[in-house]
Amino acid sequence: MQVYNWTKFTKRINVSEPVQSIYNVCTTQQGLEKWFLRSSVFTKPDGSLRRADEYIQKEDMYNWMWHGYPDSTNEKNKIIAANGKDIVQFYFAETCIVTIKISSFSETISIVELTEENIPDDEEHKVKYHIGCMEGWTFYLANLKSILEGGIDLRNKSLEIGGVINS
């Protein structure tokens, strides 16, 4: 039996949209707030803020907040790479690295592949970042597909409803 690798995971989903359309909603403030975040603020290396419709760039810093959580639950970290067409990479959950790759499967279908790696393999991080983040990313990838293909936002947007998979 092969030993399970707790330091990384990969999730893939098919989406009936062109690669560039998916890249747009993964790399702009206004795009990320449609399917993933309540608030996403990107700061350029010179300290100025990116416009909501402007593509993120390598070395940008971000501050993210989610629906269903108070402002005290936020993620502040750095963009590692954004190639302008099909790959974005960022630090997440302390020192983890998330890479989103988008590829064309056919004329009408793209594949979004998300990998989170560099997860510490102690018990706390196995539960918090491997299991917890995998659950979260699985939901948000499904919501990405839902938004792009049908427009239905599956996120819980209520602070009063906690402990649900969709926030």
PDB file of C-alpha atoms in Angstrom:
ATOM      1  CA  MET A   1       0.000   0.000   0.000  1.00  0.00           C
ATOM      2  CA  GLN A   2       1.270   3.448  -0.948  1.00  0.00           C
ATOM      3  CA  VAL A   3       1.795   5.969   1.873  1.00  0.00           C
ATOM      4  CA  TYR A   4      -0.643   8.900   1.633  1.00  0.00           C
ATOM      5  CA  ASN A   5       0.994  12.276   0.959  1.00  0.00           C
ATOM      6  CA  TRP A   6      -0.423  14.733   3.505  1.00  0.00           C
ATOM      7  CA  THR A   7       1.769  17.594   2.227  1.00  0.00           C
ATOM      8  CA  LYS A   8      -0.291  18.275  -0.924  1.00  0.00           C
ATOM      9  CA  PHE A   9      -3.543  17.630  -2.744  1.00  0.00           C
ATOM     10  CA  THR A  10      -4.930  18.330  -6.202  1.00  0.00           C
ATOM     11  CA  LYS A  11      -8.554  18.894  -7.210  1.00  0.00           C
ATOM     12  CA  ARG A  12      -9.815  19.182 -10.788  1.00  0.00           C
ATOM     13  CA  ILE A  13     -13.139  20.266 -12.267  1.00  0.00           C
ATOM     14  CA  ASN A  14     -14.446  20.692 -15.794  1.00  0.00           C
ATOM     15  CA  VAL A  15     -16.041  24.029 -16.650  1.00  0.00           C
ATOM     16  CA  SER A  16     -17.902  24.856 -19.856  1.00  0.00           C
ATOM     17  CA  GLU A  17     -16.101  28.158 -20.424  1.00  0.00           C
ATOM     18  CA  PRO A  18     -12.977  29.217 -22.333  1.00  0.00           C
ATOM     19  CA  VAL A  19      -9.649  29.284 -20.490  1.00  0.00           C
ATOM     20  CA  GLN A  20      -9.438  33.098 -20.585  1.00  0.00           C
ATOM     21  CA  SER A  21     -12.903  33.556 -19.035  1.00  0.00           C
ATOM     22  CA  ILE A  22     -11.926  31.317 -16.130  1.00  0.00           C
ATOM     23  CA  TYR A  23      -8.553  33.031 -15.735  1.00  0.00           C
ATOM     24  CA  ASN A  24     -10.356  36.401 -15.558  1.00  0.00           C
ATOM     25  CA  VAL A  25     -12.493  35.349 -12.567  1.00  0.00           C
ATOM     26  CA  CYS A  26      -9.476  33.822 -10.802  1.00  0.00           C
ATOM     27  CA  THR A  27      -7.176  36.836 -11.149  1.00  0.00           C
ATOM     28  CA  THR A  28      -9.226  39.996 -10.584  1.00  0.00           C
ATOM     29  CA  GLN A  29     -10.913  41.363  -7.483  1.00  0.00           C
ATOM     30  CA  GLN A  30     -14.291  41.553  -9.205  1.00  0.00           C
ATOM     31  CA  GLY A  31     -13.911  38.015 -10.538  1.00  0.00           C
ATOM     32  CA  LEU A  32     -12.896  36.447  -7.226  1.00  0.00           C
ATOM     33  CA  GLU A  33     -15.781  38.139  -5.435  1.00  0.00           C
ATOM     34  CA  LYS A  34     -18.273  36.468  -7.816  1.00  0.00           C
ATOM     35  CA  TRP A  35     -17.498  32.892  -6.733  1.00  0.00           C
ATOM     36  CA  PHE A  36     -14.945  32.788  -3.895  1.00  0.00           C
ATOM     37  CA  LEU A  37     -14.565  35.822  -1.654  1.00  0.00           C
ATOM     38  CA  ARG A  38     -16.653  38.469   0.093  1.00  0.00           C
ATOM     39  CA  SER A  39     -13.777  40.916  -0.225  1.00  0.00           C
ATOM     40  CA  SER A  40     -10.472  40.719  -2.044  1.00  0.00           C
ATOM     41  CA  VAL A  41      -8.044  43.610  -1.947  1.00  0.00           C
ATOM     42  CA  PHE A  42      -4.780  43.507  -3.898  1.00  0.00           C
ATOM     43  CA  THR A  43      -1.887  45.837  -3.182  1.00  0.00           C
ATOM     44  CA  LYS A  44       0.856  46.399  -5.755  1.00  0.00           C
ATOM     45  CA  PRO A  45       4.526  46.260  -4.692  1.00  0.00           C
ATOM     46  CA  ASP A  46       4.575  50.095  -4.666  1.00  0.00           C
ATOM     47  CA  GLY A  47       1.769  50.113  -2.061  1.00  0.00           C
ATOM     48  CA  SER A  48      -1.027  51.282  -4.347  1.00  0.00           C
ATOM     49  CA  LEU A  49      -4.262  49.315  -4.715  1.00  0.00           C
ATOM     50  CA  ARG A  50      -5.152  47.369  -7.843  1.00  0.00           C
ATOM     51  CA  ARG A  51      -8.424  48.314  -9.533  1.00  0.00           C
ATOM     52  CA  ALA A  52     -11.228  45.756  -9.181  1.00  0.00           C
ATOM     53  CA  ASP A  53     -11.009  44.833 -12.882  1.00  0.00           C
ATOM     54  CA  GLU A  54      -7.198  44.794 -13.068  1.00  0.00           C
ATOM     55  CA  TYR A  55      -5.295  41.499 -13.279  1.00  0.00           C
ATOM     56  CA  ILE A  56      -3.228  40.581 -10.251  1.00  0.00           C
ATOM     57  CA  GLN A  57       0.537  40.387 -10.745  1.00  0.00           C
ATOM     58  CA  LYS A  58       3.492  38.576  -9.229  1.00  0.00           C
ATOM     59  CA  GLU A  59       4.542  40.154  -5.907  1.00  0.00           C
ATOM     60  CA  ASP A  60       1.098  41.668  -5.202  1.00  0.00           C
ATOM     61  CA  MET A  61      -0.099  41.283  -1.621  1.00  0.00           C
ATOM     62  CA  TYR A  62      -3.677  40.295  -0.916  1.00  0.00           C
ATOM     63  CA  ASN A  63      -6.205  40.580   1.909  1.00  0.00           C
ATOM     64  CA  TRP A  64      -9.157  38.188   1.545  1.00  0.00           C
ATOM     65  CA  MET A  65     -12.390  37.796   3.532  1.00  0.00           C
ATOM     66  CA  TRP A  66     -15.144  35.199   3.112  1.00  0.00           C
ATOM     67  CA  HIS A  67     -18.922  35.253   3.340  1.00  0.00           C
ATOM     68  CA  GLY A  68     -20.219  33.608   6.511  1.00  0.00           C
ATOM     69  CA  TYR A  69     -17.217  34.736   8.571  1.00  0.00           C
ATOM     70  CA  PRO A  70     -16.469  37.957  10.478  1.00  0.00           C
ATOM     71  CA  ASP A  71     -13.777  40.372   9.269  1.00  0.00           C
ATOM     72  CA  SER A  72     -11.380  38.876  11.827  1.00  0.00           C
ATOM     73  CA  THR A  73     -11.262  35.729   9.666  1.00  0.00           C
ATOM     74  CA  ASN A  74      -9.065  36.845   6.810  1.00  0.00           C
ATOM     75  CA  GLU A  75      -6.068  35.750   4.798  1.00  0.00           C
ATOM     76  CA  LYS A  76      -3.177  38.096   4.053  1.00  0.00           C
ATOM     77  CA  ASN A  77      -0.405  36.824   1.825  1.00  0.00           C
ATOM     78  CA  LYS A  78       1.421  37.154  -1.491  1.00  0.00           C
ATOM     79  CA  ILE A  79       0.930  36.330  -5.171  1.00  0.00           C
ATOM     80  CA  ILE A  80       3.806  34.162  -6.419  1.00  0.00           C
ATOM     81  CA  ALA A  81       2.941  34.032 -10.132  1.00  0.00           C
ATOM     82  CA  ALA A  82       0.265  35.155 -12.577  1.00  0.00           C
ATOM     83  CA  ASN A  83       1.086  34.588 -16.239  1.00  0.00           C
ATOM     84  CA  GLY A  84      -1.848  36.467 -17.779  1.00  0.00           C
ATOM     85  CA  LYS A  85      -3.387  33.438 -19.469  1.00  0.00           C
ATOM     86  CA  ASP A  86      -3.696  30.148 -17.551  1.00  0.00           C
ATOM     87  CA  ILE A  87      -1.680  29.944 -14.296  1.00  0.00           C
ATOM     88  CA  VAL A  88      -1.915  31.768 -10.980  1.00  0.00           C
ATOM     89  CA  GLN A  89       0.008  30.829  -7.830  1.00  0.00           C
ATOM     90  CA  PHE A  90      -0.093  32.266  -4.313  1.00  0.00           C
ATOM     91  CA  TYR A  91       0.856  31.604  -0.713  1.00  0.00           C
ATOM     92  CA  PHE A  92      -2.131  30.489   1.357  1.00  0.00           C
ATOM     93  CA  ALA A  93      -2.763  29.324   4.929  1.00  0.00           C
ATOM     94  CA  GLU A  94       0.606  30.434   6.259  1.00  0.00           C
ATOM     95  CA  THR A  95       3.256  28.806   4.037  1.00  0.00           C
ATOM     96  CA  CYS A  96       1.157  26.603   1.761  1.00  0.00           C
ATOM     97  CA  ILE A  97       1.355  27.234  -1.979  1.00  0.00           C
ATOM     98  CA  VAL A  98      -1.763  27.113  -4.146  1.00  0.00           C
ATOM     99  CA  THR A  99      -1.442  26.782  -7.912  1.00  0.00           C
ATOM    100  CA  ILE A 100      -4.412  27.087 -10.244  1.00  0.00           C
ATOM    101  CA  LYS A 101      -3.830  25.821 -13.792  1.00  0.00           C
ATOM    102  CA  ILE A 102      -6.489  26.164 -16.459  1.00  0.00           C
ATOM    103  CA  SER A 103      -6.284  24.110 -19.641  1.00  0.00           C
ATOM    104  CA  SER A 104      -8.456  23.572 -22.670  1.00  0.00           C
ATOM    105  CA  PHE A 105      -9.998  20.103 -22.915  1.00  0.00           C
ATOM    106  CA  SER A 106     -12.125  20.754 -26.006  1.00  0.00           C
ATOM    107  CA  GLU A 107     -13.661  23.692 -27.855  1.00  0.00           C
ATOM    108  CA  THR A 108     -16.295  24.115 -25.140  1.00  0.00           C
ATOM    109  CA  ILE A 109     -14.733  22.624 -21.998  1.00  0.00           C
ATOM    110  CA  SER A 110     -11.790  23.706 -19.845  1.00  0.00           C
ATOM    111  CA  ILE A 111     -10.207  21.920 -16.890  1.00  0.00           C
ATOM    112  CA  VAL A 112      -9.395  23.865 -13.730  1.00  0.00           C
ATOM    113  CA  GLU A 113      -6.746  22.117 -11.634  1.00  0.00           C
ATOM    114  CA  LEU A 114      -5.975  23.404  -8.143  1.00  0.00           C
ATOM    115  CA  THR A 115      -3.015  22.096  -6.148  1.00  0.00           C
ATOM    116  CA  GLU A 116      -2.258  23.064  -2.558  1.00  0.00           C
ATOM    117  CA  GLU A 117       1.196  21.979  -1.432  1.00  0.00           C
ATOM    118  CA  ASN A 118       3.849  22.619   1.181  1.00  0.00           C
ATOM    119  CA  ILE A 119       1.349  21.584   3.875  1.00  0.00           C
ATOM    120  CA  PRO A 120       3.122  20.700   7.157  1.00  0.00           C
ATOM    121  CA  ASP A 121       2.551  17.006   7.944  1.00  0.00           C
ATOM    122  CA  ASP A 122       1.930  17.235  11.695  1.00  0.00           C
ATOM    123  CA  GLU A 123      -1.524  16.263  12.997  1.00  0.00           C
ATOM    124  CA  GLU A 124      -2.811  19.836  13.420  1.00  0.00           C
ATOM    125  CA  HIS A 125      -1.970  20.818   9.836  1.00  0.00           C
ATOM    126  CA  LYS A 126      -3.208  17.534   8.368  1.00  0.00           C
ATOM    127  CA  VAL A 127      -6.641  18.355   9.767  1.00  0.00           C
ATOM    128  CA  LYS A 128      -6.639  22.145   9.378  1.00  0.00           C
ATOM    129  CA  TYR A 129      -4.950  22.567   6.001  1.00  0.00           C
ATOM    130  CA  HIS A 130      -5.128  19.233   4.223  1.00  0.00           C
ATOM    131  CA  ILE A 131      -8.629  18.099   5.156  1.00  0.00           C
ATOM    132  CA  GLY A 132     -10.089  21.562   5.852  1.00  0.00           C
ATOM    133  CA  CYS A 133      -8.651  23.321   2.820  1.00  0.00           C
ATOM    134  CA  MET A 134      -9.465  20.371   0.558  1.00  0.00           C
ATOM    135  CA  GLU A 135     -13.095  20.594   1.687  1.00  0.00           C
ATOM    136  CA  GLY A 136     -13.136  24.348   1.122  1.00  0.00           C
ATOM    137  CA  TRP A 137     -11.489  24.248  -2.297  1.00  0.00           C
ATOM    138  CA  THR A 138     -13.808  21.444  -3.432  1.00  0.00           C
ATOM    139  CA  PHE A 139     -16.810  23.620  -2.608  1.00  0.00           C
ATOM    140  CA  TYR A 140     -15.375  26.787  -4.159  1.00  0.00           C
ATOM    141  CA  LEU A 141     -14.410  24.991  -7.378  1.00  0.00           C
ATOM    142  CA  ALA A 142     -17.986  23.690  -7.600  1.00  0.00           C
ATOM    143  CA  ASN A 143     -19.238  27.245  -7.006  1.00  0.00           C
ATOM    144  CA  LEU A 144     -16.909  28.547  -9.734  1.00  0.00           C
ATOM    145  CA  LYS A 145     -18.508  26.067 -12.142  1.00  0.00           C
ATOM    146  CA  SER A 146     -21.998  26.993 -10.952  1.00  0.00           C
ATOM    147  CA  ILE A 147     -21.427  30.736 -11.372  1.00  0.00           C
ATOM    148  CA  LEU A 148     -19.830  30.444 -14.815  1.00  0.00           C
ATOM    149  CA  GLU A 149     -22.269  27.895 -16.213  1.00  0.00           C
ATOM    150  CA  GLY A 150     -25.534  28.899 -14.601  1.00  0.00           C
ATOM    151  CA  GLY A 151     -25.155  31.978 -12.467  1.00  0.00           C
ATOM    152  CA  ILE A 152     -26.302  30.404  -9.196  1.00  0.00           C
ATOM    153  CA  ASP A 153     -24.123  31.420  -6.230  1.00  0.00           C
ATOM    154  CA  LEU A 154     -24.060  28.552  -3.721  1.00  0.00           C
ATOM    155  CA  ARG A 155     -22.268  30.453  -0.932  1.00  0.00           C
ATOM    156  CA  ASN A 156     -23.792  31.005   2.512  1.00  0.00           C
ATOM    157  CA  LYS A 157     -23.675  34.775   2.986  1.00  0.00           C
ATOM    158  CA  SER A 158     -25.130  34.882   6.513  1.00  0.00           C
ATOM    159  CA  LEU A 159     -22.991  35.407   9.607  1.00  0.00           C
ATOM    160  CA  GLU A 160     -25.769  33.827  11.679  1.00  0.00           C
ATOM    161  CA  ILE A 161     -25.447  30.461   9.926  1.00  0.00           C
ATOM    162  CA  GLY A 162     -22.163  28.805  10.824  1.00  0.00           C
ATOM    163  CA  GLY A 163     -20.567  25.419  10.445  1.00  0.00           C
ATOM    164  CA  VAL A 164     -21.851  24.819   6.911  1.00  0.00           C
ATOM    165  CA  ILE A 165     -19.831  23.580   3.963  1.00  0.00           C
ATOM    166  CA  ASN A 166     -20.774  26.531   1.761  1.00  0.00           C
ATOM    167  CA  SER A 167     -19.029  29.260   3.772  1.00  0.00           C
TER     168      SER A 167
END
